Amino acid sequence: MNFSKRALLSLKRQWVKTMLLLGVIFLLGSLMAFAFTIRQAIINTDMALRQQLPAVTTIHLNEELLEEERELRGEWVEFEVVTPALIREIGTLPYVRMFDYTAWGHHFFSDVFIRAFDADFLNELGHAQPEDWGRLSFHHDVDFERFTLKGIHHHEVVDIEAGLIELVAGRAFTENEVDEGAHVVLVSQDFLVANRLSLGSQIVLDYRIYDEFSGAAPFEVLLAEQAFELEIIGVFEHQLVNEAWRQGIDINHHIEMINRIYVPNRVVESVLPLYLETFSEMNPELIVHLTETDNIEEIIRYEQLLFLLYDPTDLVAFAHAASQRLPAFWTVSDLSNAYADIASSMVIMGDLANGIVIGTIFASWTVLSMLILVFIKDRQLELGIYLALGEGKKRLTGQILIELLLLVTVAITCALFVGHLMASELSTVMIRTDLMRQAELDEFSRVSGETPETLGFRFEMTHEEMLALYDTSLNTSTILLFYLVTSIVVSLSTLLPTVYLLKMNPKDVLLKGSIG
């Protein structure tokens, strides 16, 4: 009789033992499928969540890490500054669509123009109409206003492309205007309304240097002044994201945004000669050091190092590549903190899945090895007779392997579906429970440094929205990996029984006349 037919006949004849072995493989396979499903769900969900994120990331100094190092050493810790050259190097990474860095102009004043306030928001709070506000100085005690100029490096303005502000009239800068430092600006619609301006209007702002060390009142002793005539070429709007942020710290950022004036970096950099001339007598050593520097970018400290990627799913890869190039104490941040709650839950589930996989593999190898060996010893007389009749040991081994192959195929196929179903239901419940627990704790993560959140970028998800993206579906590669791992485990489990079978002496078995 063909040994494959004998294998089928043996399974039918010893159906109790067959069902026992089938059940053990099914149970262990279900546990492994459970773990594989959770691992794949974590990958699926992380990818789905990242696809929802704005593809915005920043590079900033990790102030917490720096403070920890200071406390550890007990002294001031020097850190290297990220230069524009390094920013541009990181900007050449294949993930980057565009990038920007800012030279801030904080000392631009006007005796004519006033700061803008969100009319709709103030009306909701019961404030008077804009024409009744009067002058509300930035410093509350002087008859002029101070405005902040935000320098930009990329002519398309990353803040617009990333959705922080929306261009509602006019245009952005041209590449030539940015390179040459043209006196053109983007302002907010609120600024236009508050100052009765329009697209194409000319505004004059004065760069002023006041003596802050004379002992006089602030803004009393003027040391130098330079007028900048600027043309409004574009108008933008900035919106508060939702009611929660309208009542929180975001309103302060919103007021800052609608009074922000975008200019090419070179406009801000052009005040440096006046600054050097003004302080040449006050601090000659510093001035000598600055004037000896050929590259102006080495003098100015740029901030808001902002990168816009092509694809938000590349945020992790970008962070890894950028971190390898950054000096100590610098880090990369994105908006993934928006789904930190479910990410924390998935870390717990991932650790559980890893433990189950490792434990199941070890348990499967141990239990199956012993169980198969016991079954072979139980059939020792039958196998000895086959050997005495001239059957080869290799063919007998093939018969045993076929029996196991049939059992394993049926058992792990059923286990895959059952384990997947168990994981889908149970892991969803576990994550939902953990999210509810985190909501009850009502803890808010603190952000520091120039993270996307502190720059005004917002991305919020409810727990239900997060759960809706929890995807336990299996892909082909995961299914194949499951079959491969279980097959390898079962194959390793047959090593000890196979060695025992190959060493079997048919004469000794028949003379004993008994099993074992």
PDB file of N, CA and C in Angstrom, residues 113-117 130 147 167-170 185-203 230-237 258-261:
ATOM      1  N   PHE A 113      -0.242 102.846  12.200  1.00  0.00           N
ATOM      2  CA  PHE A 113      -1.042 101.618  12.128  1.00  0.00           C
ATOM      3  C   PHE A 113      -1.266 101.023  13.518  1.00  0.00           C
ATOM      4  N   ILE A 114      -2.384 100.333  13.661  1.00  0.00           N
ATOM      5  CA  ILE A 114      -2.728  99.701  14.934  1.00  0.00           C
ATOM      6  C   ILE A 114      -2.760  98.192  14.764  1.00  0.00           C
ATOM      7  N   ARG A 115      -2.663  97.510  15.878  1.00  0.00           N
ATOM      8  CA  ARG A 115      -2.753  96.051  15.863  1.00  0.00           C
ATOM      9  C   ARG A 115      -4.191  95.625  15.634  1.00  0.00           C
ATOM     10  N   ALA A 116      -4.337  94.476  14.987  1.00  0.00           N
ATOM     11  CA  ALA A 116      -5.674  93.969  14.662  1.00  0.00           C
ATOM     12  C   ALA A 116      -6.147  92.989  15.726  1.00  0.00           C
ATOM     13  N   PHE A 117      -7.465  92.883  15.845  1.00  0.00           N
ATOM     14  CA  PHE A 117      -8.085  91.905  16.731  1.00  0.00           C
ATOM     15  C   PHE A 117      -9.197  91.217  15.961  1.00  0.00           C
ATOM     16  N   PRO A 130     -15.181  97.267  15.922  1.00  0.00           N
ATOM     17  CA  PRO A 130     -13.781  97.640  15.689  1.00  0.00           C
ATOM     18  C   PRO A 130     -13.526  99.136  15.716  1.00  0.00           C
ATOM     19  N   PHE A 147       5.244  95.875  15.696  1.00  0.00           N
ATOM     20  CA  PHE A 147       4.813  94.762  14.857  1.00  0.00           C
ATOM     21  C   PHE A 147       5.965  93.764  14.680  1.00  0.00           C
ATOM     22  N   LEU A 167      -4.215  81.962   1.989  1.00  0.00           N
ATOM     23  CA  LEU A 167      -4.081  83.138   1.139  1.00  0.00           C
ATOM     24  C   LEU A 167      -5.442  83.427   0.501  1.00  0.00           C
ATOM     25  N   VAL A 168      -6.025  84.582   0.800  1.00  0.00           N
ATOM     26  CA  VAL A 168      -7.381  84.894   0.327  1.00  0.00           C
ATOM     27  C   VAL A 168      -7.393  85.987  -0.733  1.00  0.00           C
ATOM     28  N   ALA A 169      -6.294  86.667  -0.921  1.00  0.00           N
ATOM     29  CA  ALA A 169      -6.234  87.703  -1.954  1.00  0.00           C
ATOM     30  C   ALA A 169      -4.775  87.930  -2.322  1.00  0.00           C
ATOM     31  N   GLY A 170      -4.569  88.381  -3.570  1.00  0.00           N
ATOM     32  CA  GLY A 170      -3.216  88.657  -4.014  1.00  0.00           C
ATOM     33  C   GLY A 170      -2.415  87.393  -4.264  1.00  0.00           C
ATOM     34  N   VAL A 185       5.181  92.441   1.238  1.00  0.00           N
ATOM     35  CA  VAL A 185       4.731  91.758   2.444  1.00  0.00           C
ATOM     36  C   VAL A 185       3.385  91.078   2.222  1.00  0.00           C
ATOM     37  N   LEU A 186       3.133  90.099   3.093  1.00  0.00           N
ATOM     38  CA  LEU A 186       1.807  89.505   3.233  1.00  0.00           C
ATOM     39  C   LEU A 186       1.279  89.911   4.601  1.00  0.00           C
ATOM     40  N   VAL A 187       0.029  90.364   4.647  1.00  0.00           N
ATOM     41  CA  VAL A 187      -0.594  90.748   5.920  1.00  0.00           C
ATOM     42  C   VAL A 187      -1.952  90.064   6.020  1.00  0.00           C
ATOM     43  N   SER A 188      -2.546  90.112   7.212  1.00  0.00           N
ATOM     44  CA  SER A 188      -3.833  89.452   7.422  1.00  0.00           C
ATOM     45  C   SER A 188      -4.996  90.351   6.993  1.00  0.00           C
ATOM     46  N   GLN A 189      -6.120  89.711   6.716  1.00  0.00           N
ATOM     47  CA  GLN A 189      -7.329  90.457   6.390  1.00  0.00           C
ATOM     48  C   GLN A 189      -7.750  91.340   7.566  1.00  0.00           C
ATOM     49  N   ASP A 190      -7.556  90.841   8.775  1.00  0.00           N
ATOM     50  CA  ASP A 190      -7.901  91.618   9.974  1.00  0.00           C
ATOM     51  C   ASP A 190      -7.044  92.884  10.063  1.00  0.00           C
ATOM     52  N   PHE A 191      -5.780  92.765   9.702  1.00  0.00           N
ATOM     53  CA  PHE A 191      -4.892  93.933   9.718  1.00  0.00           C
ATOM     54  C   PHE A 191      -5.365  94.966   8.703  1.00  0.00           C
ATOM     55  N   LEU A 192      -5.781  94.504   7.523  1.00  0.00           N
ATOM     56  CA  LEU A 192      -6.285  95.435   6.507  1.00  0.00           C
ATOM     57  C   LEU A 192      -7.512  96.183   7.014  1.00  0.00           C
ATOM     58  N   VAL A 193      -8.462  95.443   7.599  1.00  0.00           N
ATOM     59  CA  VAL A 193      -9.706  96.052   8.071  1.00  0.00           C
ATOM     60  C   VAL A 193      -9.426  97.047   9.192  1.00  0.00           C
ATOM     61  N   ALA A 194      -8.584  96.639  10.135  1.00  0.00           N
ATOM     62  CA  ALA A 194      -8.298  97.502  11.288  1.00  0.00           C
ATOM     63  C   ALA A 194      -7.638  98.801  10.870  1.00  0.00           C
ATOM     64  N   ASN A 195      -6.875  98.787   9.769  1.00  0.00           N
ATOM     65  CA  ASN A 195      -6.131  99.970   9.342  1.00  0.00           C
ATOM     66  C   ASN A 195      -6.658 100.578   8.047  1.00  0.00           C
ATOM     67  N   ARG A 196      -7.824 100.070   7.596  1.00  0.00           N
ATOM     68  CA  ARG A 196      -8.478 100.604   6.393  1.00  0.00           C
ATOM     69  C   ARG A 196      -7.515 100.617   5.198  1.00  0.00           C
ATOM     70  N   LEU A 197      -6.857  99.483   4.998  1.00  0.00           N
ATOM     71  CA  LEU A 197      -5.934  99.313   3.884  1.00  0.00           C
ATOM     72  C   LEU A 197      -6.534  98.374   2.857  1.00  0.00           C
ATOM     73  N   SER A 198      -5.842  98.190   1.766  1.00  0.00           N
ATOM     74  CA  SER A 198      -6.294  97.269   0.725  1.00  0.00           C
ATOM     75  C   SER A 198      -5.086  96.635   0.058  1.00  0.00           C
ATOM     76  N   LEU A 199      -5.343  95.616  -0.741  1.00  0.00           N
ATOM     77  CA  LEU A 199      -4.275  94.960  -1.489  1.00  0.00           C
ATOM     78  C   LEU A 199      -3.585  95.974  -2.385  1.00  0.00           C
ATOM     79  N   GLY A 200      -2.257  96.005  -2.333  1.00  0.00           N
ATOM     80  CA  GLY A 200      -1.484  96.959  -3.116  1.00  0.00           C
ATOM     81  C   GLY A 200      -1.111  98.216  -2.355  1.00  0.00           C
ATOM     82  N   SER A 201      -1.660  98.390  -1.132  1.00  0.00           N
ATOM     83  CA  SER A 201      -1.329  99.570  -0.324  1.00  0.00           C
ATOM     84  C   SER A 201       0.141  99.555   0.082  1.00  0.00           C
ATOM     85  N   GLN A 202       0.664 100.748   0.293  1.00  0.00           N
ATOM     86  CA  GLN A 202       2.022 100.888   0.804  1.00  0.00           C
ATOM     87  C   GLN A 202       1.952 101.188   2.301  1.00  0.00           C
ATOM     88  N   ILE A 203       2.750 100.504   3.085  1.00  0.00           N
ATOM     89  CA  ILE A 203       2.825 100.788   4.512  1.00  0.00           C
ATOM     90  C   ILE A 203       4.279 101.087   4.867  1.00  0.00           C
ATOM     91  N   LEU A 230       6.907  99.292   2.527  1.00  0.00           N
ATOM     92  CA  LEU A 230       6.557  97.923   2.142  1.00  0.00           C
ATOM     93  C   LEU A 230       5.244  97.899   1.367  1.00  0.00           C
ATOM     94  N   GLU A 231       5.207  97.078   0.329  1.00  0.00           N
ATOM     95  CA  GLU A 231       3.995  96.946  -0.491  1.00  0.00           C
ATOM     96  C   GLU A 231       3.255  95.664  -0.129  1.00  0.00           C
ATOM     97  N   ILE A 232       1.950  95.765   0.090  1.00  0.00           N
ATOM     98  CA  ILE A 232       1.125  94.601   0.410  1.00  0.00           C
ATOM     99  C   ILE A 232       0.782  93.878  -0.891  1.00  0.00           C
ATOM    100  N   ILE A 233       1.337  92.672  -1.070  1.00  0.00           N
ATOM    101  CA  ILE A 233       1.080  91.912  -2.298  1.00  0.00           C
ATOM    102  C   ILE A 233       0.145  90.720  -2.062  1.00  0.00           C
ATOM    103  N   GLY A 234      -0.088  90.383  -0.799  1.00  0.00           N
ATOM    104  CA  GLY A 234      -0.951  89.237  -0.494  1.00  0.00           C
ATOM    105  C   GLY A 234      -1.652  89.416   0.836  1.00  0.00           C
ATOM    106  N   VAL A 235      -2.838  88.808   0.928  1.00  0.00           N
ATOM    107  CA  VAL A 235      -3.644  88.903   2.145  1.00  0.00           C
ATOM    108  C   VAL A 235      -4.010  87.492   2.585  1.00  0.00           C
ATOM    109  N   PHE A 236      -3.850  87.207   3.876  1.00  0.00           N
ATOM    110  CA  PHE A 236      -4.157  85.878   4.388  1.00  0.00           C
ATOM    111  C   PHE A 236      -5.160  85.955   5.527  1.00  0.00           C
ATOM    112  N   GLU A 237      -5.724  84.806   5.855  1.00  0.00           N
ATOM    113  CA  GLU A 237      -6.593  84.677   7.020  1.00  0.00           C
ATOM    114  C   GLU A 237      -6.098  83.543   7.893  1.00  0.00           C
ATOM    115  N   ILE A 258      -2.618  87.167  13.350  1.00  0.00           N
ATOM    116  CA  ILE A 258      -3.284  88.146  12.480  1.00  0.00           C
ATOM    117  C   ILE A 258      -2.543  89.484  12.475  1.00  0.00           C
ATOM    118  N   ASN A 259      -1.560  89.649  13.364  1.00  0.00           N
ATOM    119  CA  ASN A 259      -0.721  90.844  13.339  1.00  0.00           C
ATOM    120  C   ASN A 259       0.669  90.557  12.784  1.00  0.00           C
ATOM    121  N   ARG A 260       0.871  89.338  12.355  1.00  0.00           N
ATOM    122  CA  ARG A 260       2.157  88.952  11.787  1.00  0.00           C
ATOM    123  C   ARG A 260       2.278  89.486  10.370  1.00  0.00           C
ATOM    124  N   ILE A 261       3.457  89.945  10.021  1.00  0.00           N
ATOM    125  CA  ILE A 261       3.717  90.459   8.676  1.00  0.00           C
ATOM    126  C   ILE A 261       4.834  89.617   8.067  1.00  0.00           C
TER     127      ILE A 261
END
